[in-house]
mmCIF file of C-alpha atoms in Angstrom:
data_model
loop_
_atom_site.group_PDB
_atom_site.id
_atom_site.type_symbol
_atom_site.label_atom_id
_atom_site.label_comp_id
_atom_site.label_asym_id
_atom_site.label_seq_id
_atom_site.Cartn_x
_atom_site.Cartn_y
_atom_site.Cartn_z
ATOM 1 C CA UNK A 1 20.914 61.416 17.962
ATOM 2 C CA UNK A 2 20.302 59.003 21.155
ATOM 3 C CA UNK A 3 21.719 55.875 20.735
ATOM 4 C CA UNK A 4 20.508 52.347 22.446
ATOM 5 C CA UNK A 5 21.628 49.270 23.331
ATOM 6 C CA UNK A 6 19.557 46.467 23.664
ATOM 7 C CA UNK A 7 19.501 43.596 25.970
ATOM 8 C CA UNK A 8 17.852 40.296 28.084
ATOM 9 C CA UNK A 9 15.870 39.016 25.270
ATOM 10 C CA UNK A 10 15.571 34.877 25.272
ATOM 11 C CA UNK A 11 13.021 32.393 25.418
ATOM 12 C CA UNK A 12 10.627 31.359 28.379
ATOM 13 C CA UNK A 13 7.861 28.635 28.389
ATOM 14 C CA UNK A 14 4.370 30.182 29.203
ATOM 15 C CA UNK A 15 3.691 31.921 32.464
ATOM 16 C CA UNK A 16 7.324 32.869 32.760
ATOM 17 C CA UNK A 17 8.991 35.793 33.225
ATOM 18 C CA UNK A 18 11.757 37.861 31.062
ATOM 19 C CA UNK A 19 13.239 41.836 31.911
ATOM 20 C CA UNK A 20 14.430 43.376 28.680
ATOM 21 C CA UNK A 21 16.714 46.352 29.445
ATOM 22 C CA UNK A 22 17.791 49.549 27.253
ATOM 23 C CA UNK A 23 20.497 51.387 27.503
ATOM 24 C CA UNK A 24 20.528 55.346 26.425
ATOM 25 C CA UNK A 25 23.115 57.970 25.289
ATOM 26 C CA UNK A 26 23.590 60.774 23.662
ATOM 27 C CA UNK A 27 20.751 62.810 24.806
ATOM 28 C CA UNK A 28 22.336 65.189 27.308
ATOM 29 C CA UNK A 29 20.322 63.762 29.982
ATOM 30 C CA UNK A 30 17.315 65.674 29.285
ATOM 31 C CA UNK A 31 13.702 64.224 29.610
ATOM 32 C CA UNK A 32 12.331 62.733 26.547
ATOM 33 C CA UNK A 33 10.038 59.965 25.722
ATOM 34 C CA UNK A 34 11.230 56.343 25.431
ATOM 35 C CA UNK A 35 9.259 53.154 23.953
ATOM 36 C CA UNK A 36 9.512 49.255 23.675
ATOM 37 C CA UNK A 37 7.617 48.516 20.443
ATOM 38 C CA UNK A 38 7.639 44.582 18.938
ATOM 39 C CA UNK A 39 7.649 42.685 15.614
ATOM 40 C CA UNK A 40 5.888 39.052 15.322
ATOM 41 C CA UNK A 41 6.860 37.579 12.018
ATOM 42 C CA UNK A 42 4.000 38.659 9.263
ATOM 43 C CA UNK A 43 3.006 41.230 11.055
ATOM 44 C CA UNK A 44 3.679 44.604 11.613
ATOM 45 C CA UNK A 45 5.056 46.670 14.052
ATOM 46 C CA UNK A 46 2.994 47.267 17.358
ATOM 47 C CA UNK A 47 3.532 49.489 20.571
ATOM 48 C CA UNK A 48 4.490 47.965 23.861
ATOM 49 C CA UNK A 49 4.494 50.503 26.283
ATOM 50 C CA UNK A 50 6.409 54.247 26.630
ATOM 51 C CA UNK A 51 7.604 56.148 29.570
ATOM 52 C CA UNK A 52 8.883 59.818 29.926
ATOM 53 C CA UNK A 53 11.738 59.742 31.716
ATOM 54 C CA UNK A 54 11.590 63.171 33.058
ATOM 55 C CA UNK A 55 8.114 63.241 33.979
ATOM 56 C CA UNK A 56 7.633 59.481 34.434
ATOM 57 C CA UNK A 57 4.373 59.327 32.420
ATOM 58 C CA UNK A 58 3.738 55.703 31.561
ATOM 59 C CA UNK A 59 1.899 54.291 28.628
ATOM 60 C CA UNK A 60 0.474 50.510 28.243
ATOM 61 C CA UNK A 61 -0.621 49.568 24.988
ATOM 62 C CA UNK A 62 -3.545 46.860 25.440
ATOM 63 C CA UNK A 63 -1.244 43.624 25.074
ATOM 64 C CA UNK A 64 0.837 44.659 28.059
ATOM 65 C CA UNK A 65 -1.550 46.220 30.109
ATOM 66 C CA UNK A 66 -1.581 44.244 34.082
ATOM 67 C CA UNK A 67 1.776 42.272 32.587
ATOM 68 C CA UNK A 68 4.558 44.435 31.798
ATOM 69 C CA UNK A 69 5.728 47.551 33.522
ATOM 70 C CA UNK A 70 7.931 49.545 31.970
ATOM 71 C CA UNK A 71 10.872 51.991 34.126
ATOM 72 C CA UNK A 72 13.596 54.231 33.588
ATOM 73 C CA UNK A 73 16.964 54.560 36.048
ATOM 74 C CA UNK A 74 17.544 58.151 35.617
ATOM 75 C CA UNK A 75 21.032 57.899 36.992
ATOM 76 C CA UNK A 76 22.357 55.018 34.267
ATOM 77 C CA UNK A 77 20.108 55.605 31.816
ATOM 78 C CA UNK A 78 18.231 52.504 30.895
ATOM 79 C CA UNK A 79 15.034 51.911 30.267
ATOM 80 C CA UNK A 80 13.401 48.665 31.631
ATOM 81 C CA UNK A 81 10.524 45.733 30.646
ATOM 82 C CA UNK A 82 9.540 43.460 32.895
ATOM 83 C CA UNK A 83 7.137 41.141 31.358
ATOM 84 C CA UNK A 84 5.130 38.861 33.472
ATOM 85 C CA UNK A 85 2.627 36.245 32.159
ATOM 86 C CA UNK A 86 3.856 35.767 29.562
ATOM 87 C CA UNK A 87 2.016 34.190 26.721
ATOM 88 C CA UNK A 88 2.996 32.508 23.219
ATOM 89 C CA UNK A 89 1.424 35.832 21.275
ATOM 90 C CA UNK A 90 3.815 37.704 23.192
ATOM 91 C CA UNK A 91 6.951 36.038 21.196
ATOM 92 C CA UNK A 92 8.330 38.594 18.535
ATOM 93 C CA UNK A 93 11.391 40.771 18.210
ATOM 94 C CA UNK A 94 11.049 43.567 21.099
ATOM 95 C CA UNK A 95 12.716 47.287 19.893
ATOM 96 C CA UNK A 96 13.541 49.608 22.330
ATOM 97 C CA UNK A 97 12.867 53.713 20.704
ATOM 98 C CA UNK A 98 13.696 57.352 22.126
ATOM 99 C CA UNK A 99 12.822 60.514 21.347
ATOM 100 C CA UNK A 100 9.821 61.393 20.079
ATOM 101 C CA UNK A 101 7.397 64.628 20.041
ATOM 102 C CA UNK A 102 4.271 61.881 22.022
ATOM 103 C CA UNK A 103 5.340 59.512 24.004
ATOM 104 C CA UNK A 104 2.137 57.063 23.379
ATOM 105 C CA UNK A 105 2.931 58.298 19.632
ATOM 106 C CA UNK A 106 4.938 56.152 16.972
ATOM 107 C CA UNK A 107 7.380 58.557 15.825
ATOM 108 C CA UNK A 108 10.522 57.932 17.317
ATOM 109 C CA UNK A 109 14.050 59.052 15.912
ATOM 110 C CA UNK A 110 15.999 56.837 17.466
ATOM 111 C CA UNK A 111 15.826 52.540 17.508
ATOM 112 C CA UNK A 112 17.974 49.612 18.973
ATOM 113 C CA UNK A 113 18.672 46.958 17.329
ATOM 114 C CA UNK A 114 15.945 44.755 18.780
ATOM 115 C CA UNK A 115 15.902 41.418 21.031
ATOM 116 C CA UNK A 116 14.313 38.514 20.442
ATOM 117 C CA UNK A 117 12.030 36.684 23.199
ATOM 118 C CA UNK A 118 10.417 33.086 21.858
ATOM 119 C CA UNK A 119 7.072 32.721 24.303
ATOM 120 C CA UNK A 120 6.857 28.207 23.896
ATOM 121 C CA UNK A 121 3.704 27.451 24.729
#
């Protein structure tokens, strides 16, 4: 099973900018499809954006689309979010997933722990 390690959450006032990073094991180093999803309080839990990091297929879900951009460093494993723009509806707990059959999909095996990031308006 791949395990990850969360980390760079924090809070930002509106307009700022935050890079939440991922770090991977335990996967041999093949390709497989990796995820930041996020969890707002009362609601439930949405897709961020995916990458496959032997392909390099990226995914955007709607909220991140022209904001975040999401990349993998194939030589120390982590998976990257850099969030631009960012906006008070953006605050929630951010979860980094791997492995999973689609990357755009929702199935993943694996899940960190989650970061927070606090958008103040």
């Amino acid at each position: 099973q791949v395990q990850l390690v969360e980390s760079g959450g924090g809070s930002v006032q509106a307009g700022g900018s935050l890079r939440l990073s991922c770090r991977a094991s335990g996967f041999g180093g093949r390709g497989i499809c990796m995820a930041w999803f996020r969890q707002a309080p009362g609601k439930e839990r949405e897709g961020v954006a995916a990458i496959g990091t032997g392909s390099g297929y990226t995914y955007y879900h709607d909220s991140a689309k022209g904001r975040f951009t999401i990349s993998h460093d194939n030589f120390n494993n982590v998976m990257r979010l850099q969030m631009n723009s960012l906006k008070p509806e953006d605050t929630a707990v951010y979860f980094c997933a791997a492995d999973a059959p689609t990357c755009a999909g929702l199935n993943y095996r694996s899940w960190g722990q989650g970061v927070q990031v606090t958008v103040s308006a």
